[in-house]
mmCIF file with all atom_site columns, C-alpha atoms in Angstrom:
data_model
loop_
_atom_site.group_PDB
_atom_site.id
_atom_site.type_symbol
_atom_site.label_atom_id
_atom_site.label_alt_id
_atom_site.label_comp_id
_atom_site.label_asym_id
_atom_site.label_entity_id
_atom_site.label_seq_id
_atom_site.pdbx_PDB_ins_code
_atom_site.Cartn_x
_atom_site.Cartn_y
_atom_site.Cartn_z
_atom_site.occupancy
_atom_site.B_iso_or_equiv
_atom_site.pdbx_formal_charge
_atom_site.auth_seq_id
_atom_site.auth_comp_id
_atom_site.auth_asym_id
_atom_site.auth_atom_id
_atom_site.pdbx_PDB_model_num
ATOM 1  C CA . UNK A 1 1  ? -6.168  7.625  33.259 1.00 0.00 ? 1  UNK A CA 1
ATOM 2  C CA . UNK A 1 2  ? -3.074  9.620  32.813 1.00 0.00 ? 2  UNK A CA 1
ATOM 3  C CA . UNK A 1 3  ? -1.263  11.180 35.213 1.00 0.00 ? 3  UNK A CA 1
ATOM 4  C CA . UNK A 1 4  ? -4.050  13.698 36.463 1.00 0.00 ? 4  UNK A CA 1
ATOM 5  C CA . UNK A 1 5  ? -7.407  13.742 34.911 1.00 0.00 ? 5  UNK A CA 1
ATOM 6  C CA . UNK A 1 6  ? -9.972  16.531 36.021 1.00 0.00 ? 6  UNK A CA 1
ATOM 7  C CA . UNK A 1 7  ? -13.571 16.059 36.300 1.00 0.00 ? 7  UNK A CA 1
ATOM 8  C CA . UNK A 1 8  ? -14.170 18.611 33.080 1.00 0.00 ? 8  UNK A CA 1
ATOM 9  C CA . UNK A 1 9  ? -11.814 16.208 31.314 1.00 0.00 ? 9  UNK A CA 1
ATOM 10 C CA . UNK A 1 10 ? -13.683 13.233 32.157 1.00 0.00 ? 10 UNK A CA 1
ATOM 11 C CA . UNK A 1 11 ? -17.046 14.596 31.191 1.00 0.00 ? 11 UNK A CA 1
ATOM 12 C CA . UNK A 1 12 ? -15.793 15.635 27.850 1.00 0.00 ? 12 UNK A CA 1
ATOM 13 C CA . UNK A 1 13 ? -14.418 12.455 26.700 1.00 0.00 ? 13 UNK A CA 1
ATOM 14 C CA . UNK A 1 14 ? -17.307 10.285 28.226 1.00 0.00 ? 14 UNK A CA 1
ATOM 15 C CA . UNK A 1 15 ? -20.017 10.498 25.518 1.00 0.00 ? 15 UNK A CA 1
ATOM 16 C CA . UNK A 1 16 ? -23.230 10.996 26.894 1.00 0.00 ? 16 UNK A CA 1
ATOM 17 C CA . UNK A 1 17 ? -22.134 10.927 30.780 1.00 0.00 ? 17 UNK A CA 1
ATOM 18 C CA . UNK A 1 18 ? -24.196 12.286 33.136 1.00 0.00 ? 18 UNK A CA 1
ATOM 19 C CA . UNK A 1 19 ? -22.370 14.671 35.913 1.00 0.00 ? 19 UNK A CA 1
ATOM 20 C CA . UNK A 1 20 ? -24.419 12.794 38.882 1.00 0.00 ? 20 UNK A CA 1
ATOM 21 C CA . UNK A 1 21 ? -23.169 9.435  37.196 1.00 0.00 ? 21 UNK A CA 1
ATOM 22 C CA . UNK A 1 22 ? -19.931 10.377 36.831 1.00 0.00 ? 22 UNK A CA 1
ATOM 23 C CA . UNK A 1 23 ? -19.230 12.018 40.302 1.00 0.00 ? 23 UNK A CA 1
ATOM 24 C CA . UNK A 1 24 ? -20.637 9.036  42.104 1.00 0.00 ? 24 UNK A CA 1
ATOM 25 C CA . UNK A 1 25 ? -18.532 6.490  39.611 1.00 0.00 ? 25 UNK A CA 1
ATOM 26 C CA . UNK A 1 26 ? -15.083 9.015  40.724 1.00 0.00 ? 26 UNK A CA 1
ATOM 27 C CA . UNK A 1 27 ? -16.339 8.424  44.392 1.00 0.00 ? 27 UNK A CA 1
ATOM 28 C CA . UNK A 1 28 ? -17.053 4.311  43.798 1.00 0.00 ? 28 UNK A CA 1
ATOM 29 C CA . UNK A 1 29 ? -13.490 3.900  42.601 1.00 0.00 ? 29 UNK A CA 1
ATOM 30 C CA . UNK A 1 30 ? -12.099 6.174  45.432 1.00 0.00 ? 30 UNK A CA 1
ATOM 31 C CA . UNK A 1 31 ? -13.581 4.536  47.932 1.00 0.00 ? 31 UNK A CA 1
ATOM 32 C CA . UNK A 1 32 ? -12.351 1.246  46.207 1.00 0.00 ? 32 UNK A CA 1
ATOM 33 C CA . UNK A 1 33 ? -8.653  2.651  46.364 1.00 0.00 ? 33 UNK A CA 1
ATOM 34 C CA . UNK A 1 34 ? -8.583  2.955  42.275 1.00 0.00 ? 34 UNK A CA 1
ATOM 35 C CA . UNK A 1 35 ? -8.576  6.220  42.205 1.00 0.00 ? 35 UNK A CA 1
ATOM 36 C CA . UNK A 1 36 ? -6.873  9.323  44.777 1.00 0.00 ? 36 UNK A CA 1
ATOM 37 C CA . UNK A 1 37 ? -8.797  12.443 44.784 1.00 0.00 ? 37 UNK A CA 1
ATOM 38 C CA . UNK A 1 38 ? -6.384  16.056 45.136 1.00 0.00 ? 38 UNK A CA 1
ATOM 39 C CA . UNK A 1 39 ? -7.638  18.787 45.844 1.00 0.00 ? 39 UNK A CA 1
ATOM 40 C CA . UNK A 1 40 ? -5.698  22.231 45.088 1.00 0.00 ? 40 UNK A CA 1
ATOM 41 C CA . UNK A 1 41 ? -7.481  24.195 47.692 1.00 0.00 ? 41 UNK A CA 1
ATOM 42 C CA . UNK A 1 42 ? -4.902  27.242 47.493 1.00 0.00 ? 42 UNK A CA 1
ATOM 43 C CA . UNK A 1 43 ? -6.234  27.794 44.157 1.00 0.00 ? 43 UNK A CA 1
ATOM 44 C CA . UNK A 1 44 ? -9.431  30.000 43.163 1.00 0.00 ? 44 UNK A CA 1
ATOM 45 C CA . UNK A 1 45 ? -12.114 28.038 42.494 1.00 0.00 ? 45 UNK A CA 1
ATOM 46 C CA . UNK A 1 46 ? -10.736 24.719 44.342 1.00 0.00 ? 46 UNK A CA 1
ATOM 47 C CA . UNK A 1 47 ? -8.924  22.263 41.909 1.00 0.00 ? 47 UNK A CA 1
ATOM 48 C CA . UNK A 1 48 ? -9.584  18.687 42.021 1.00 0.00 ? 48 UNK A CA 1
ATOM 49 C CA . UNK A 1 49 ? -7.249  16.332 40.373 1.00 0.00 ? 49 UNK A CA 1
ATOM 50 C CA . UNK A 1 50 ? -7.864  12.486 40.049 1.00 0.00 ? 50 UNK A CA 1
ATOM 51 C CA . UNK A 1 51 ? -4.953  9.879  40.123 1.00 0.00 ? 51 UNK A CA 1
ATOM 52 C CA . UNK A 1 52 ? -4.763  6.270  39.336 1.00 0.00 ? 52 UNK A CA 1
ATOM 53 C CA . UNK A 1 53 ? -3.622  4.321  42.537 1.00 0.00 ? 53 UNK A CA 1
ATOM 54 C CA . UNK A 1 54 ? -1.177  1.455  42.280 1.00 0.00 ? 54 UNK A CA 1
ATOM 55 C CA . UNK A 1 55 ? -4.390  -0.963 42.857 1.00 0.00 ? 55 UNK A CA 1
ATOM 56 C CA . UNK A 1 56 ? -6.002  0.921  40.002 1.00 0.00 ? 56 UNK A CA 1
ATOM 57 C CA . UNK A 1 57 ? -2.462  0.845  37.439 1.00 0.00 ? 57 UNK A CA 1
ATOM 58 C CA . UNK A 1 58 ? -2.885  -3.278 38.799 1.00 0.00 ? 58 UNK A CA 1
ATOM 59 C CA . UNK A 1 59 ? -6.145  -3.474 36.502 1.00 0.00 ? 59 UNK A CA 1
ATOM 60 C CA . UNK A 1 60 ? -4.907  -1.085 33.253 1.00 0.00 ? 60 UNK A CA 1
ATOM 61 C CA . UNK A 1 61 ? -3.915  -3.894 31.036 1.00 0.00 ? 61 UNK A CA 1
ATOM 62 C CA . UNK A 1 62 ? -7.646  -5.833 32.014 1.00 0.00 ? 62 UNK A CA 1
ATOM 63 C CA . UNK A 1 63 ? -9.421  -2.727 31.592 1.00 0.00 ? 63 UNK A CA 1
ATOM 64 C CA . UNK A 1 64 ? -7.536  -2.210 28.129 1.00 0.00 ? 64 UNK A CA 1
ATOM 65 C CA . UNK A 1 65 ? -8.254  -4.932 26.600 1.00 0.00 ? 65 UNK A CA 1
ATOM 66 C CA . UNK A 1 66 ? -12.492 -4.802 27.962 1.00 0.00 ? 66 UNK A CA 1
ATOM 67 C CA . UNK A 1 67 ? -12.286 -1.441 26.478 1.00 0.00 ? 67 UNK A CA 1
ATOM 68 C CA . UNK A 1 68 ? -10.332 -2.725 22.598 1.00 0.00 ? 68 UNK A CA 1
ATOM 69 C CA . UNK A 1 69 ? -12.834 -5.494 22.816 1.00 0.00 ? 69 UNK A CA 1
ATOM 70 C CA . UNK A 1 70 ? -16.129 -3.154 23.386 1.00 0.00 ? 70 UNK A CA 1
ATOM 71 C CA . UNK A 1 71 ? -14.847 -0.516 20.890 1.00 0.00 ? 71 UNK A CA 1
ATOM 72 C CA . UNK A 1 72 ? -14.965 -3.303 18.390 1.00 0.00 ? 72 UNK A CA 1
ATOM 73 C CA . UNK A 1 73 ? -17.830 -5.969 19.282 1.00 0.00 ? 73 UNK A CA 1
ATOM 74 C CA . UNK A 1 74 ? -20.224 -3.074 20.735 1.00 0.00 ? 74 UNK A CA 1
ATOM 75 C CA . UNK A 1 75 ? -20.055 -0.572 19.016 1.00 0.00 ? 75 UNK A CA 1
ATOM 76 C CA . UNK A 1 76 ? -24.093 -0.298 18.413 1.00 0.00 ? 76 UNK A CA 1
ATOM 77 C CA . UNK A 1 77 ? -24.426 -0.515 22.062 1.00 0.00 ? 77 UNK A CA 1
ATOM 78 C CA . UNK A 1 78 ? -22.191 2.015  23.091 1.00 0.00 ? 78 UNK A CA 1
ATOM 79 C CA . UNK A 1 79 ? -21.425 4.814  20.622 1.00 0.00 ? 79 UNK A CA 1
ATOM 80 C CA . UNK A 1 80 ? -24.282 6.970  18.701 1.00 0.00 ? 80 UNK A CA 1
ATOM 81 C CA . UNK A 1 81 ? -22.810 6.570  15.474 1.00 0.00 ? 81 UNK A CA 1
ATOM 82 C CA . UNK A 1 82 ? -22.712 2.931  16.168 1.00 0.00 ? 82 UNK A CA 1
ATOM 83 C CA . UNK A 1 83 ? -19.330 2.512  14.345 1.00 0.00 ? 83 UNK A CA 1
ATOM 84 C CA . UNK A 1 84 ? -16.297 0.284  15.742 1.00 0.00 ? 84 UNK A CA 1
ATOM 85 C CA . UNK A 1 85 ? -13.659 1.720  16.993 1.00 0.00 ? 85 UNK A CA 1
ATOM 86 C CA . UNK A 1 86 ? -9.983  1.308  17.753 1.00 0.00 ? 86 UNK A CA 1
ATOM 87 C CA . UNK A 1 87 ? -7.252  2.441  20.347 1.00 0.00 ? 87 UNK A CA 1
ATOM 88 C CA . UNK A 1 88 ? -3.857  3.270  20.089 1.00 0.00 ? 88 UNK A CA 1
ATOM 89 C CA . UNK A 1 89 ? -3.037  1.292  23.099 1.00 0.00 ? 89 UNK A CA 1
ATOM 90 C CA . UNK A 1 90 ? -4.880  -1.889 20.116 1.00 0.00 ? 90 UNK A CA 1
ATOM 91 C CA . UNK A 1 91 ? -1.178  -1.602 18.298 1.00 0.00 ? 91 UNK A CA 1
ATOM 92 C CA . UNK A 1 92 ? 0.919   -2.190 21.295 1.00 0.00 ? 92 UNK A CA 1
ATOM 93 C CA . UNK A 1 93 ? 0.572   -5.156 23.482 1.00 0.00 ? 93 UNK A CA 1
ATOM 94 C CA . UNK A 1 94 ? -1.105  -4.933 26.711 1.00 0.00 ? 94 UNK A CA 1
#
C-alpha cells in the first residue's frame, strides 16, 4: 500500500474484485491492526483513506515476495490473460 490508498483505487487495480469482497477484506485487515481506516468527514461526500500500520509495513517484504512468486508461478490461476508477470519491487531486494 502506499501512503493512502482509497477504496476506488483498490477496486481498480484488483482485477476482477468484487466491492462486497473487498470492503470486508479492508475491514479483516483493520480489525487485524494491518490496516487504519481515515475518514475525511469535513469533506462532501465523506473521504475514506486506508493506511498501512506498522504491524502491516512488519509483513511488506513477506507479502512481496508471495506476490513476485504468484505473478510468476500462477499466472493461469490468477490473471485472465494467464501471462506471468513481474514487479518493480522483483529488481530490488526485498
Amino acid at each position: 500500500m502506499r501512503d493512502k490508498t482509497r477504496f476506488n483505487q483498490f477496486l481498480d487495480s484488483i482485477e476482477g474484485i468484487n466491492p462486497k469482497i473487498l470492503s470486508a477484506r479492508l475491514k479483516e485487515m483493520e480489525k487485524s491492526g494491518l490496516i487504519t481506516r481515515k475518514e475525511y468527514s469535513t469533506e462532501t461526500p465523506v473521504r475514506v483513506g486506508y493506511f498501512l500500520s506498522e504491524k502491516g509495513s512488519a509483513l511488506k517484504s513477506i507479502l512481496n515476495k508471495m506476490a513476485i512468486f504468484s505473478m510468476r508461478h500462477c499466472a493461469k490461476e490468477v490473471f485472465k490473460d494467464r501471462k506471468p508477470r513481474t514487479l518493480e519491487m522483483d529488481l530490488v531486494s526485498t
